[in-house]
Amino acid sequence: MSQGGAKGISIQGVGKAYVSRGAERRALERVDLEIGAGEFVAFVGPSGCGKSTLMNMIAGLLPIAEGRIVHDGRAVQGVNRRVGYMTQADAVLPWRTVRQNVELPLRLHKLADPAGRATAMLAQVGLDGFANAYPAELSGGMRKRVALAQLLAYEPGTLLMDEPFGALDAQLKLVMQEQLLKIWAERGQTVVFVTHDLAEAVTLAQRVVVFSGRPGRVKAIETIELPSPRDPFRTRFDPAFEAVYTRLWEALAPEIRREAAA
């Protein structure tokens, strides 16, 4: 797998606190983690454990008051324009066609030939026949493909993906997982993927990081050794999948129960 544009991430002693109604609440507690260039890493943990907070800090959308995050050899200070960020809520504009939506980030980054790049990207995500359609004419899965094309079009070296397929049904989720794995194999970008779906994490990632309940700490890290290339429609039937899923669930389940009882 090529790692041409991929960037590594070093998370060093990062913590985060919020003040609410005069009381401090710890979201993250001294997180240390190294993510290699071209690596696909998934974060899982109970709701409120700080997964998305950490993602927003990597993106530079939240200030880093405790510890530091280094991306591509440079400390993150302010908005990190060297990453692409995809959330559960897509940023597809309803008054623009599919092609115009994909062209938008290209024009914002002032890249050459935005129309040609958008056309090529739509072909890569299987939407070349829908370039002139409007979002209201698309299914939920097709809108997600548009959002993925927007993310990939300007070729960021690092992709941050926070529950990007969470709103899809189980079948569409498998289709999008397959699409993402194919593109990652071709491009070799670094991917940090937040999900509440442990099966999704095991299916996609090279390593899965389990966070404890609030305040979030790294509780366990598991290297996923499954046959490549992975097929989301078949991988979960591999006995090795069941074994690693069970180990991760044993680390995750107590944290979910503890947060539910809090």
GROMACS .gro file of C-alpha atoms in nm, residues 78-227:
model
  150
   78GLY     CA    1  -0.538   2.623   1.553
   79VAL     CA    2  -0.738   2.473   1.266
   80ASN     CA    3  -0.544   2.185   1.107
   81ARG     CA    4  -0.594   2.236   0.735
   82ARG     CA    5  -0.383   1.929   0.653
   83VAL     CA    6  -0.661   1.688   0.748
   84GLY     CA    7  -0.997   1.602   0.594
   85TYR     CA    8  -1.288   1.563   0.839
   86MET     CA    9  -1.609   1.366   0.782
   87THR     CA   10  -1.883   1.351   1.047
   88GLN     CA   11  -2.214   1.169   1.079
   89ALA     CA   12  -2.396   1.481   0.951
   90ASP     CA   13  -2.286   1.541   0.593
   91ALA     CA   14  -2.204   1.884   0.453
   92VAL     CA   15  -2.383   1.829   0.121
   93LEU     CA   16  -2.552   2.152   0.011
   94PRO     CA   17  -2.907   2.095  -0.121
   95TRP     CA   18  -2.897   2.378  -0.376
   96ARG     CA   19  -2.585   2.243  -0.550
   97THR     CA   20  -2.563   1.947  -0.783
   98VAL     CA   21  -2.355   1.646  -0.687
   99ARG     CA   22  -2.065   1.766  -0.906
  100GLN     CA   23  -2.087   2.118  -0.765
  101ASN     CA   24  -2.078   1.983  -0.410
  102VAL     CA   25  -1.761   1.787  -0.481
  103GLU     CA   26  -1.605   2.083  -0.663
  104LEU     CA   27  -1.660   2.313  -0.364
  105PRO     CA   28  -1.367   2.199  -0.144
  106LEU     CA   29  -1.144   2.195  -0.453
  107ARG     CA   30  -1.230   2.557  -0.524
  108LEU     CA   31  -1.183   2.652  -0.157
  109HIS     CA   32  -0.834   2.497  -0.170
  110LYS     CA   33  -0.774   2.674  -0.504
  111LEU     CA   34  -0.676   2.354  -0.682
  112ALA     CA   35  -0.645   2.335  -1.059
  113ASP     CA   36  -0.917   2.180  -1.276
  114PRO     CA   37  -1.186   2.137  -1.006
  115ALA     CA   38  -1.441   2.011  -1.261
  116GLY     CA   39  -1.208   1.740  -1.390
  117ARG     CA   40  -1.103   1.634  -1.041
  118ALA     CA   41  -1.465   1.618  -0.926
  119THR     CA   42  -1.563   1.405  -1.225
  120ALA     CA   43  -1.279   1.160  -1.154
  121MET     CA   44  -1.368   1.142  -0.785
  122LEU     CA   45  -1.735   1.075  -0.857
  123ALA     CA   46  -1.633   0.785  -1.080
  124GLN     CA   47  -1.419   0.646  -0.799
  125VAL     CA   48  -1.713   0.640  -0.555
  126GLY     CA   49  -1.956   0.505  -0.815
  127LEU     CA   50  -2.156   0.823  -0.874
  128ASP     CA   51  -2.042   0.922  -1.222
  129GLY     CA   52  -2.398   0.884  -1.352
  130PHE     CA   53  -2.538   1.126  -1.091
  131ALA     CA   54  -2.314   1.431  -1.140
  132ASN     CA   55  -2.605   1.659  -1.230
  133ALA     CA   56  -2.849   1.528  -0.969
  134TYR     CA   57  -2.941   1.727  -0.657
  135PRO     CA   58  -2.906   1.581  -0.304
  136ALA     CA   59  -3.285   1.551  -0.262
  137GLU     CA   60  -3.285   1.306  -0.553
  138LEU     CA   61  -3.034   1.074  -0.384
  139SER     CA   62  -3.068   0.792  -0.132
  140GLY     CA   63  -2.900   0.819   0.209
  141GLY     CA   64  -2.617   0.592   0.095
  142MET     CA   65  -2.559   0.798  -0.219
  143ARG     CA   66  -2.541   1.118  -0.013
  144LYS     CA   67  -2.273   0.952   0.198
  145ARG     CA   68  -2.080   0.876  -0.120
  146VAL     CA   69  -2.102   1.243  -0.215
  147ALA     CA   70  -1.968   1.337   0.131
  148LEU     CA   71  -1.687   1.084   0.091
  149ALA     CA   72  -1.603   1.226  -0.252
  150GLN     CA   73  -1.593   1.578  -0.101
  151LEU     CA   74  -1.352   1.454   0.165
  152LEU     CA   75  -1.120   1.276  -0.075
  153ALA     CA   76  -1.127   1.518  -0.369
  154TYR     CA   77  -0.853   1.751  -0.246
  155GLU     CA   78  -0.638   1.455  -0.134
  156PRO     CA   79  -0.566   1.528   0.234
  157GLY     CA   80  -0.296   1.301   0.376
  158THR     CA   81  -0.504   1.227   0.687
  159LEU     CA   82  -0.874   1.145   0.710
  160LEU     CA   83  -1.065   1.200   1.034
  161MET     CA   84  -1.399   1.018   1.029
  162ASP     CA   85  -1.639   1.054   1.322
  163GLU     CA   86  -1.928   0.804   1.299
  164PRO     CA   87  -1.952   0.870   0.923
  165PHE     CA   88  -2.178   0.570   0.854
  166GLY     CA   89  -2.368   0.570   1.182
  167ALA     CA   90  -2.701   0.682   1.031
  168LEU     CA   91  -2.704   0.414   0.760
  169ASP     CA   92  -2.882   0.080   0.777
  170ALA     CA   93  -2.672  -0.234   0.816
  171GLN     CA   94  -2.661  -0.319   0.446
  172LEU     CA   95  -2.565   0.030   0.329
  173LYS     CA   96  -2.303   0.046   0.601
  174LEU     CA   97  -2.133  -0.262   0.456
  175VAL     CA   98  -2.132  -0.104   0.110
  176MET     CA   99  -1.970   0.214   0.242
  177GLN     CA  100  -1.716   0.016   0.442
  178GLU     CA  101  -1.619  -0.172   0.127
  179GLN     CA  102  -1.585   0.156  -0.063
  180LEU     CA  103  -1.369   0.313   0.208
  181LEU     CA  104  -1.136   0.012   0.233
  182LYS     CA  105  -1.088   0.011  -0.144
  183ILE     CA  106  -1.000   0.381  -0.153
  184TRP     CA  107  -0.769   0.353   0.149
  185ALA     CA  108  -0.585   0.061  -0.014
  186GLU     CA  109  -0.536   0.269  -0.330
  187ARG     CA  110  -0.436   0.596  -0.162
  188GLY     CA  111  -0.263   0.492   0.160
  189GLN     CA  112  -0.394   0.785   0.364
  190THR     CA  113  -0.383   0.784   0.743
  191VAL     CA  114  -0.735   0.720   0.877
  192VAL     CA  115  -0.866   0.783   1.227
  193PHE     CA  116  -1.218   0.641   1.253
  194VAL     CA  117  -1.453   0.690   1.550
  195THR     CA  118  -1.739   0.443   1.584
  196HIS     CA  119  -1.977   0.295   1.844
  197ASP     CA  120  -1.997  -0.021   1.632
  198LEU     CA  121  -1.727  -0.261   1.750
  199ALA     CA  122  -1.783  -0.494   1.453
  200GLU     CA  123  -1.726  -0.200   1.220
  201ALA     CA  124  -1.402  -0.112   1.399
  202VAL     CA  125  -1.269  -0.468   1.374
  203THR     CA  126  -1.374  -0.495   1.008
  204LEU     CA  127  -1.198  -0.176   0.900
  205ALA     CA  128  -0.903  -0.099   1.121
  206GLN     CA  129  -0.547  -0.221   1.152
  207ARG     CA  130  -0.560  -0.126   1.520
  208VAL     CA  131  -0.855  -0.066   1.751
  209VAL     CA  132  -0.815   0.165   2.050
  210VAL     CA  133  -1.061   0.110   2.337
  211PHE     CA  134  -1.128   0.413   2.557
  212SER     CA  135  -1.247   0.393   2.916
  213GLY     CA  136  -1.553   0.575   3.040
  214ARG     CA  137  -1.529   0.942   3.138
  215PRO     CA  138  -1.266   1.073   3.171
  216GLY     CA  139  -1.145   0.889   2.864
  217ARG     CA  140  -0.818   0.701   2.887
  218VAL     CA  141  -0.666   0.446   2.654
  219LYS     CA  142  -0.770   0.117   2.813
  220ALA     CA  143  -0.664  -0.132   2.545
  221ILE     CA  144  -0.511  -0.142   2.198
  222GLU     CA  145  -0.558  -0.442   1.973
  223THR     CA  146  -0.378  -0.509   1.645
  224ILE     CA  147  -0.625  -0.664   1.402
  225GLU     CA  148  -0.462  -0.947   1.212
  226LEU     CA  149  -0.719  -1.050   0.954
  227PRO     CA  150  -0.662  -1.155   0.590
   0.00000   0.00000   0.00000
